[in-house]
Amino acid sequence: MDWKTLQGLLSGVNKYSTAFSRIWLSVVFVFRVLVYVVAAERVWGDEQKDFDCNTRQPGCTNVCYDHFFPMSHIRLWALQLIFVTCPSLLVIMHVAYREDREKKNREKHGENCRRLYSNTGKKHGGLWWTYLLSLFFKLVIEILFLYLLHKMWDSFDLPRLVKCTNVDPCPNTVDCYIARPTEKRIFTYFMVGASSICIVLTVCEIFYLIFKRIVRGAQKWRKSTKRSISYTKASNC
């Protein structure tokens, strides 16, 4: 996974983002991507190799591991980071579309022609909806992956001992031990906490955008009302 390329793409989003989104991007790269690359992969690298069961039945250890870990934490976090950052690219694509339209308009009507957009990166019209839609996508993805993490392992906690019962080809009940459960539990809580912070920031940004849009609409309505009143007075005079 080329994190530098992903960071380069997402850094362009800062040009068109609010303060909440800039904080969100910092949290993602410092507390999630950096922790994932530097520490999390090493912590979870031995999860299957050191998953010990008190049996020598061929295939039992692998089946028990698959039963309790249907998907690796580290791979799930990698997918989460990829999916949660992709919606931000919608904003870059929309701005690129606006810039392309502006360029074609100048080529067709000349450099002194009227501009289609006062600022191609300003969140007005369709770009505002694209930005808001990308926030909803990020919010849904974050919540979905937290739900999957909780559902697959029944909680965010990792027990020291897991019991493998009625799983072929294991005989009767087999006790299995997870390697370094305390360390893995700490990293799991850390990643869940970072994801929760990102959810809070995304919700705050959604409310901020909607509130700002309502305030702007109210100001325009007041101005139009004042103009209509002044025009009525002038016509009466």
PDB file of C-alpha atoms in Angstrom:
ATOM      1  CA  MET A   1       0.000   0.000   0.000  1.00  0.00           C
ATOM      2  CA  ASP A   2       1.472   3.327  -1.109  1.00  0.00           C
ATOM      3  CA  TRP A   3       0.575   5.660   1.747  1.00  0.00           C
ATOM      4  CA  LYS A   4       2.630   8.536   0.272  1.00  0.00           C
ATOM      5  CA  THR A   5       0.496   8.599  -2.865  1.00  0.00           C
ATOM      6  CA  LEU A   6      -2.679   8.508  -0.792  1.00  0.00           C
ATOM      7  CA  GLN A   7      -1.386  11.320   1.423  1.00  0.00           C
ATOM      8  CA  GLY A   8      -0.472  13.400  -1.623  1.00  0.00           C
ATOM      9  CA  LEU A   9      -3.975  13.053  -3.045  1.00  0.00           C
ATOM     10  CA  LEU A  10      -5.711  13.834   0.223  1.00  0.00           C
ATOM     11  CA  SER A  11      -3.480  16.812   0.925  1.00  0.00           C
ATOM     12  CA  GLY A  12      -5.192  18.536  -1.991  1.00  0.00           C
ATOM     13  CA  VAL A  13      -8.492  18.261  -0.121  1.00  0.00           C
ATOM     14  CA  ASN A  14      -7.162  20.742   2.462  1.00  0.00           C
ATOM     15  CA  LYS A  15      -7.506  23.531  -0.109  1.00  0.00           C
ATOM     16  CA  TYR A  16     -11.274  23.059  -0.181  1.00  0.00           C
ATOM     17  CA  SER A  17     -11.882  21.824   3.387  1.00  0.00           C
ATOM     18  CA  THR A  18     -13.154  23.357   6.592  1.00  0.00           C
ATOM     19  CA  ALA A  19     -11.175  23.388   9.853  1.00  0.00           C
ATOM     20  CA  PHE A  20     -12.970  20.224  10.988  1.00  0.00           C
ATOM     21  CA  SER A  21     -11.838  18.339   7.901  1.00  0.00           C
ATOM     22  CA  ARG A  22      -8.229  19.474   8.356  1.00  0.00           C
ATOM     23  CA  ILE A  23      -8.268  18.194  11.918  1.00  0.00           C
ATOM     24  CA  TRP A  24      -9.871  14.949  10.678  1.00  0.00           C
ATOM     25  CA  LEU A  25      -7.108  14.482   8.111  1.00  0.00           C
ATOM     26  CA  SER A  26      -4.438  15.073  10.772  1.00  0.00           C
ATOM     27  CA  VAL A  27      -6.033  12.503  13.082  1.00  0.00           C
ATOM     28  CA  VAL A  28      -6.234   9.966  10.247  1.00  0.00           C
ATOM     29  CA  PHE A  29      -2.563  10.245   9.288  1.00  0.00           C
ATOM     30  CA  VAL A  30      -1.003  10.751  12.713  1.00  0.00           C
ATOM     31  CA  PHE A  31      -3.113   8.502  14.930  1.00  0.00           C
ATOM     32  CA  ARG A  32      -4.271   5.900  12.401  1.00  0.00           C
ATOM     33  CA  VAL A  33      -2.035   5.568   9.352  1.00  0.00           C
ATOM     34  CA  LEU A  34       1.207   6.254  11.241  1.00  0.00           C
ATOM     35  CA  VAL A  35       0.286   3.902  14.099  1.00  0.00           C
ATOM     36  CA  TYR A  36      -0.829   1.276  11.593  1.00  0.00           C
ATOM     37  CA  VAL A  37       2.425   1.395   9.598  1.00  0.00           C
ATOM     38  CA  VAL A  38       4.852   1.754  12.517  1.00  0.00           C
ATOM     39  CA  ALA A  39       3.376  -0.433  15.264  1.00  0.00           C
ATOM     40  CA  ALA A  40       0.102  -2.216  14.506  1.00  0.00           C
ATOM     41  CA  GLU A  41       1.471  -4.478  11.752  1.00  0.00           C
ATOM     42  CA  ARG A  42       4.230  -5.716  14.071  1.00  0.00           C
ATOM     43  CA  VAL A  43       1.849  -6.280  16.966  1.00  0.00           C
ATOM     44  CA  TRP A  44      -0.549  -8.369  14.871  1.00  0.00           C
ATOM     45  CA  GLY A  45       2.086 -10.045  12.701  1.00  0.00           C
ATOM     46  CA  ASP A  46       2.304 -13.148  14.905  1.00  0.00           C
ATOM     47  CA  GLU A  47      -1.405 -13.631  15.593  1.00  0.00           C
ATOM     48  CA  GLN A  48      -1.769 -16.922  13.678  1.00  0.00           C
ATOM     49  CA  LYS A  49       1.746 -18.271  14.269  1.00  0.00           C
ATOM     50  CA  ASP A  50       1.460 -17.972  18.065  1.00  0.00           C
ATOM     51  CA  PHE A  51      -2.191 -19.035  18.334  1.00  0.00           C
ATOM     52  CA  ASP A  52      -1.691 -22.139  20.511  1.00  0.00           C
ATOM     53  CA  CYS A  53      -4.282 -24.839  21.184  1.00  0.00           C
ATOM     54  CA  ASN A  54      -4.010 -27.763  23.635  1.00  0.00           C
ATOM     55  CA  THR A  55      -4.414 -30.421  20.950  1.00  0.00           C
ATOM     56  CA  ARG A  56      -2.353 -32.103  18.243  1.00  0.00           C
ATOM     57  CA  GLN A  57      -5.303 -32.905  16.027  1.00  0.00           C
ATOM     58  CA  PRO A  58      -4.242 -31.968  12.453  1.00  0.00           C
ATOM     59  CA  GLY A  59      -6.053 -28.883  11.211  1.00  0.00           C
ATOM     60  CA  CYS A  60      -7.740 -28.100  14.534  1.00  0.00           C
ATOM     61  CA  THR A  61      -5.611 -25.037  15.308  1.00  0.00           C
ATOM     62  CA  ASN A  62      -6.216 -23.522  11.874  1.00  0.00           C
ATOM     63  CA  VAL A  63      -9.963 -24.152  12.068  1.00  0.00           C
ATOM     64  CA  CYS A  64     -10.208 -22.674  15.559  1.00  0.00           C
ATOM     65  CA  TYR A  65      -8.245 -19.614  14.483  1.00  0.00           C
ATOM     66  CA  ASP A  66     -10.536 -19.095  11.494  1.00  0.00           C
ATOM     67  CA  HIS A  67     -13.558 -19.559  13.760  1.00  0.00           C
ATOM     68  CA  PHE A  68     -12.511 -16.823  16.209  1.00  0.00           C
ATOM     69  CA  PHE A  69     -10.768 -14.539  13.699  1.00  0.00           C
ATOM     70  CA  PRO A  70     -12.801 -14.669  10.466  1.00  0.00           C
ATOM     71  CA  MET A  71     -10.825 -11.615   9.338  1.00  0.00           C
ATOM     72  CA  SER A  72      -7.580 -10.206  10.666  1.00  0.00           C
ATOM     73  CA  HIS A  73      -7.784  -6.962  12.628  1.00  0.00           C
ATOM     74  CA  ILE A  74      -4.900  -5.503  10.681  1.00  0.00           C
ATOM     75  CA  ARG A  75      -6.494  -6.215   7.289  1.00  0.00           C
ATOM     76  CA  LEU A  76      -9.823  -4.844   8.451  1.00  0.00           C
ATOM     77  CA  TRP A  77      -8.132  -1.610   9.563  1.00  0.00           C
ATOM     78  CA  ALA A  78      -6.336  -1.363   6.210  1.00  0.00           C
ATOM     79  CA  LEU A  79      -9.653  -1.677   4.355  1.00  0.00           C
ATOM     80  CA  GLN A  80     -11.220   0.856   6.703  1.00  0.00           C
ATOM     81  CA  LEU A  81      -8.472   3.415   6.063  1.00  0.00           C
ATOM     82  CA  ILE A  82      -8.780   2.963   2.301  1.00  0.00           C
ATOM     83  CA  PHE A  83     -12.570   3.191   2.186  1.00  0.00           C
ATOM     84  CA  VAL A  84     -12.815   6.085   4.637  1.00  0.00           C
ATOM     85  CA  THR A  85     -10.371   8.265   2.700  1.00  0.00           C
ATOM     86  CA  CYS A  86     -11.796   7.560  -0.776  1.00  0.00           C
ATOM     87  CA  PRO A  87     -14.920   9.812  -0.412  1.00  0.00           C
ATOM     88  CA  SER A  88     -12.621  12.829  -0.003  1.00  0.00           C
ATOM     89  CA  LEU A  89     -11.432  12.252  -3.567  1.00  0.00           C
ATOM     90  CA  LEU A  90     -14.962  13.098  -4.784  1.00  0.00           C
ATOM     91  CA  VAL A  91     -14.310  16.736  -3.858  1.00  0.00           C
ATOM     92  CA  ILE A  92     -11.021  16.793  -5.811  1.00  0.00           C
ATOM     93  CA  MET A  93     -12.725  15.236  -8.830  1.00  0.00           C
ATOM     94  CA  HIS A  94     -15.558  17.792  -8.723  1.00  0.00           C
ATOM     95  CA  VAL A  95     -13.114  20.715  -8.480  1.00  0.00           C
ATOM     96  CA  ALA A  96     -11.101  19.244 -11.363  1.00  0.00           C
ATOM     97  CA  TYR A  97     -14.333  19.048 -13.391  1.00  0.00           C
ATOM     98  CA  ARG A  98     -15.054  22.715 -12.649  1.00  0.00           C
ATOM     99  CA  GLU A  99     -11.532  23.762 -13.626  1.00  0.00           C
ATOM    100  CA  ASP A 100     -11.812  21.815 -16.876  1.00  0.00           C
ATOM    101  CA  ARG A 101     -15.109  23.545 -17.708  1.00  0.00           C
ATOM    102  CA  GLU A 102     -13.577  26.926 -16.933  1.00  0.00           C
ATOM    103  CA  LYS A 103     -10.588  26.179 -19.153  1.00  0.00           C
ATOM    104  CA  LYS A 104     -12.773  25.101 -22.092  1.00  0.00           C
ATOM    105  CA  ASN A 105     -14.945  28.194 -21.646  1.00  0.00           C
ATOM    106  CA  ARG A 106     -11.884  30.491 -21.898  1.00  0.00           C
ATOM    107  CA  GLU A 107     -10.593  28.630 -24.950  1.00  0.00           C
ATOM    108  CA  LYS A 108     -13.957  29.006 -26.658  1.00  0.00           C
ATOM    109  CA  HIS A 109     -14.838  32.637 -25.775  1.00  0.00           C
ATOM    110  CA  GLY A 110     -11.427  34.147 -25.001  1.00  0.00           C
ATOM    111  CA  GLU A 111      -9.532  35.058 -21.854  1.00  0.00           C
ATOM    112  CA  ASN A 112     -11.709  38.114 -21.110  1.00  0.00           C
ATOM    113  CA  CYS A 113     -14.984  36.215 -21.171  1.00  0.00           C
ATOM    114  CA  ARG A 114     -17.268  35.955 -18.158  1.00  0.00           C
ATOM    115  CA  ARG A 115     -16.138  33.248 -15.728  1.00  0.00           C
ATOM    116  CA  LEU A 116     -18.418  30.293 -15.051  1.00  0.00           C
ATOM    117  CA  TYR A 117     -17.290  30.142 -11.415  1.00  0.00           C
ATOM    118  CA  SER A 118     -16.023  32.956  -9.228  1.00  0.00           C
ATOM    119  CA  ASN A 119     -13.879  30.369  -7.425  1.00  0.00           C
ATOM    120  CA  THR A 120     -13.745  26.755  -8.620  1.00  0.00           C
ATOM    121  CA  GLY A 121     -12.887  25.543  -5.112  1.00  0.00           C
ATOM    122  CA  LYS A 122     -15.614  27.448  -3.294  1.00  0.00           C
ATOM    123  CA  LYS A 123     -18.296  25.243  -1.776  1.00  0.00           C
ATOM    124  CA  HIS A 124     -21.346  26.591  -3.600  1.00  0.00           C
ATOM    125  CA  GLY A 125     -23.941  24.818  -5.702  1.00  0.00           C
ATOM    126  CA  GLY A 126     -23.060  21.288  -6.736  1.00  0.00           C
ATOM    127  CA  LEU A 127     -19.688  21.283  -4.958  1.00  0.00           C
ATOM    128  CA  TRP A 128     -21.428  21.917  -1.626  1.00  0.00           C
ATOM    129  CA  TRP A 129     -23.622  18.868  -2.164  1.00  0.00           C
ATOM    130  CA  THR A 130     -20.632  16.774  -3.259  1.00  0.00           C
ATOM    131  CA  TYR A 131     -18.731  17.811  -0.138  1.00  0.00           C
ATOM    132  CA  LEU A 132     -21.689  17.041   2.120  1.00  0.00           C
ATOM    133  CA  LEU A 133     -22.231  13.690   0.396  1.00  0.00           C
ATOM    134  CA  SER A 134     -18.578  12.747   0.926  1.00  0.00           C
ATOM    135  CA  LEU A 135     -18.980  13.468   4.650  1.00  0.00           C
ATOM    136  CA  PHE A 136     -22.013  11.191   4.871  1.00  0.00           C
ATOM    137  CA  PHE A 137     -20.090   8.461   3.047  1.00  0.00           C
ATOM    138  CA  LYS A 138     -17.219   8.747   5.523  1.00  0.00           C
ATOM    139  CA  LEU A 139     -19.602   8.659   8.471  1.00  0.00           C
ATOM    140  CA  VAL A 140     -21.407   5.544   7.217  1.00  0.00           C
ATOM    141  CA  ILE A 141     -18.122   3.749   6.465  1.00  0.00           C
ATOM    142  CA  GLU A 142     -16.661   4.517   9.903  1.00  0.00           C
ATOM    143  CA  ILE A 143     -19.769   3.280  11.725  1.00  0.00           C
ATOM    144  CA  LEU A 144     -20.036   0.197   9.492  1.00  0.00           C
ATOM    145  CA  PHE A 145     -16.457  -0.903  10.152  1.00  0.00           C
ATOM    146  CA  LEU A 146     -16.800  -0.346  13.905  1.00  0.00           C
ATOM    147  CA  TYR A 147     -19.945  -2.470  13.823  1.00  0.00           C
ATOM    148  CA  LEU A 148     -18.120  -5.212  11.882  1.00  0.00           C
ATOM    149  CA  LEU A 149     -15.222  -5.143  14.339  1.00  0.00           C
ATOM    150  CA  HIS A 150     -17.603  -5.464  17.279  1.00  0.00           C
ATOM    151  CA  LYS A 151     -19.785  -8.080  15.572  1.00  0.00           C
ATOM    152  CA  MET A 152     -16.992 -10.403  14.444  1.00  0.00           C
ATOM    153  CA  TRP A 153     -15.340 -10.632  17.863  1.00  0.00           C
ATOM    154  CA  ASP A 154     -18.450  -9.944  19.972  1.00  0.00           C
ATOM    155  CA  SER A 155     -16.665  -6.967  21.546  1.00  0.00           C
ATOM    156  CA  PHE A 156     -13.521  -4.871  21.253  1.00  0.00           C
ATOM    157  CA  ASP A 157     -11.957  -6.913  24.047  1.00  0.00           C
ATOM    158  CA  LEU A 158      -9.573  -9.823  23.366  1.00  0.00           C
ATOM    159  CA  PRO A 159      -9.682 -12.656  25.924  1.00  0.00           C
ATOM    160  CA  ARG A 160      -6.574 -14.580  26.897  1.00  0.00           C
ATOM    161  CA  LEU A 161      -8.362 -17.920  26.477  1.00  0.00           C
ATOM    162  CA  VAL A 162     -10.894 -18.923  23.824  1.00  0.00           C
ATOM    163  CA  LYS A 163     -12.714 -22.247  23.775  1.00  0.00           C
ATOM    164  CA  CYS A 164     -13.266 -24.034  20.472  1.00  0.00           C
ATOM    165  CA  THR A 165     -16.396 -26.195  20.817  1.00  0.00           C
ATOM    166  CA  ASN A 166     -18.147 -28.417  18.250  1.00  0.00           C
ATOM    167  CA  VAL A 167     -15.858 -27.343  15.415  1.00  0.00           C
ATOM    168  CA  ASP A 168     -14.638 -30.153  13.148  1.00  0.00           C
ATOM    169  CA  PRO A 169     -12.040 -31.673  13.192  1.00  0.00           C
ATOM    170  CA  CYS A 170     -11.415 -30.604  16.807  1.00  0.00           C
ATOM    171  CA  PRO A 171     -12.226 -33.225  19.456  1.00  0.00           C
ATOM    172  CA  ASN A 172     -14.731 -32.045  22.083  1.00  0.00           C
ATOM    173  CA  THR A 173     -13.721 -28.678  23.618  1.00  0.00           C
ATOM    174  CA  VAL A 174     -10.279 -27.274  22.779  1.00  0.00           C
ATOM    175  CA  ASP A 175      -8.646 -24.410  24.710  1.00  0.00           C
ATOM    176  CA  CYS A 176      -6.719 -21.924  22.572  1.00  0.00           C
ATOM    177  CA  TYR A 177      -4.524 -19.036  23.724  1.00  0.00           C
ATOM    178  CA  ILE A 178      -4.064 -15.709  21.923  1.00  0.00           C
ATOM    179  CA  ALA A 179      -0.520 -14.335  21.778  1.00  0.00           C
ATOM    180  CA  ARG A 180       0.034 -11.073  23.700  1.00  0.00           C
ATOM    181  CA  PRO A 181      -3.682 -10.323  24.231  1.00  0.00           C
ATOM    182  CA  THR A 182      -3.080  -7.268  26.461  1.00  0.00           C
ATOM    183  CA  GLU A 183      -0.925  -5.485  23.882  1.00  0.00           C
ATOM    184  CA  LYS A 184      -3.379  -6.280  21.106  1.00  0.00           C
ATOM    185  CA  ARG A 185      -6.280  -5.140  23.264  1.00  0.00           C
ATOM    186  CA  ILE A 186      -4.584  -1.766  23.859  1.00  0.00           C
ATOM    187  CA  PHE A 187      -4.003  -1.222  20.141  1.00  0.00           C
ATOM    188  CA  THR A 188      -7.581  -2.237  19.373  1.00  0.00           C
ATOM    189  CA  TYR A 189      -8.937   0.313  21.859  1.00  0.00           C
ATOM    190  CA  PHE A 190      -6.571   2.936  20.461  1.00  0.00           C
ATOM    191  CA  MET A 191      -7.721   2.393  16.868  1.00  0.00           C
ATOM    192  CA  VAL A 192     -11.386   2.327  17.922  1.00  0.00           C
ATOM    193  CA  GLY A 193     -10.859   5.554  19.885  1.00  0.00           C
ATOM    194  CA  ALA A 194      -9.219   7.259  16.883  1.00  0.00           C
ATOM    195  CA  SER A 195     -12.090   6.118  14.676  1.00  0.00           C
ATOM    196  CA  SER A 196     -14.603   7.486  17.202  1.00  0.00           C
ATOM    197  CA  ILE A 197     -12.838  10.872  17.190  1.00  0.00           C
ATOM    198  CA  CYS A 198     -13.091  10.928  13.386  1.00  0.00           C
ATOM    199  CA  ILE A 199     -16.822  10.170  13.641  1.00  0.00           C
ATOM    200  CA  VAL A 200     -17.340  13.082  16.058  1.00  0.00           C
ATOM    201  CA  LEU A 201     -15.376  15.447  13.782  1.00  0.00           C
ATOM    202  CA  THR A 202     -17.378  14.357  10.741  1.00  0.00           C
ATOM    203  CA  VAL A 203     -20.701  14.879  12.528  1.00  0.00           C
ATOM    204  CA  CYS A 204     -19.572  18.326  13.714  1.00  0.00           C
ATOM    205  CA  GLU A 205     -18.572  19.274  10.160  1.00  0.00           C
ATOM    206  CA  ILE A 206     -21.928  18.127   8.757  1.00  0.00           C
ATOM    207  CA  PHE A 207     -23.825  20.269  11.264  1.00  0.00           C
ATOM    208  CA  TYR A 208     -21.435  23.172  10.640  1.00  0.00           C
ATOM    209  CA  LEU A 209     -22.004  23.071   6.870  1.00  0.00           C
ATOM    210  CA  ILE A 210     -25.784  22.816   7.218  1.00  0.00           C
ATOM    211  CA  PHE A 211     -25.903  25.607   9.832  1.00  0.00           C
ATOM    212  CA  LYS A 212     -23.707  27.849   7.691  1.00  0.00           C
ATOM    213  CA  ARG A 213     -25.927  27.177   4.674  1.00  0.00           C
ATOM    214  CA  ILE A 214     -29.059  28.078   6.672  1.00  0.00           C
ATOM    215  CA  VAL A 215     -27.482  31.302   7.965  1.00  0.00           C
ATOM    216  CA  ARG A 216     -26.402  32.294   4.457  1.00  0.00           C
ATOM    217  CA  GLY A 217     -29.876  31.575   3.118  1.00  0.00           C
ATOM    218  CA  ALA A 218     -31.462  33.656   5.897  1.00  0.00           C
ATOM    219  CA  GLN A 219     -29.145  36.574   5.132  1.00  0.00           C
ATOM    220  CA  LYS A 220     -30.040  36.443   1.429  1.00  0.00           C
ATOM    221  CA  TRP A 221     -33.735  36.321   2.284  1.00  0.00           C
ATOM    222  CA  ARG A 222     -33.393  39.389   4.532  1.00  0.00           C
ATOM    223  CA  LYS A 223     -31.559  41.320   1.833  1.00  0.00           C
ATOM    224  CA  SER A 224     -34.158  40.432  -0.793  1.00  0.00           C
ATOM    225  CA  THR A 225     -36.944  41.418   1.623  1.00  0.00           C
ATOM    226  CA  LYS A 226     -35.322  44.799   2.317  1.00  0.00           C
ATOM    227  CA  ARG A 227     -34.892  45.414  -1.401  1.00  0.00           C
ATOM    228  CA  SER A 228     -38.534  44.601  -2.125  1.00  0.00           C
ATOM    229  CA  ILE A 229     -39.687  46.881   0.709  1.00  0.00           C
ATOM    230  CA  SER A 230     -37.494  49.779  -0.490  1.00  0.00           C
ATOM    231  CA  TYR A 231     -38.695  49.240  -4.062  1.00  0.00           C
ATOM    232  CA  THR A 232     -42.339  49.312  -2.899  1.00  0.00           C
ATOM    233  CA  LYS A 233     -41.781  52.564  -0.979  1.00  0.00           C
ATOM    234  CA  ALA A 234     -40.072  54.143  -3.971  1.00  0.00           C
ATOM    235  CA  SER A 235     -42.920  53.163  -6.305  1.00  0.00           C
ATOM    236  CA  ASN A 236     -45.496  54.561  -3.873  1.00  0.00           C
ATOM    237  CA  CYS A 237     -43.677  57.881  -3.743  1.00  0.00           C
TER     238      CYS A 237
END
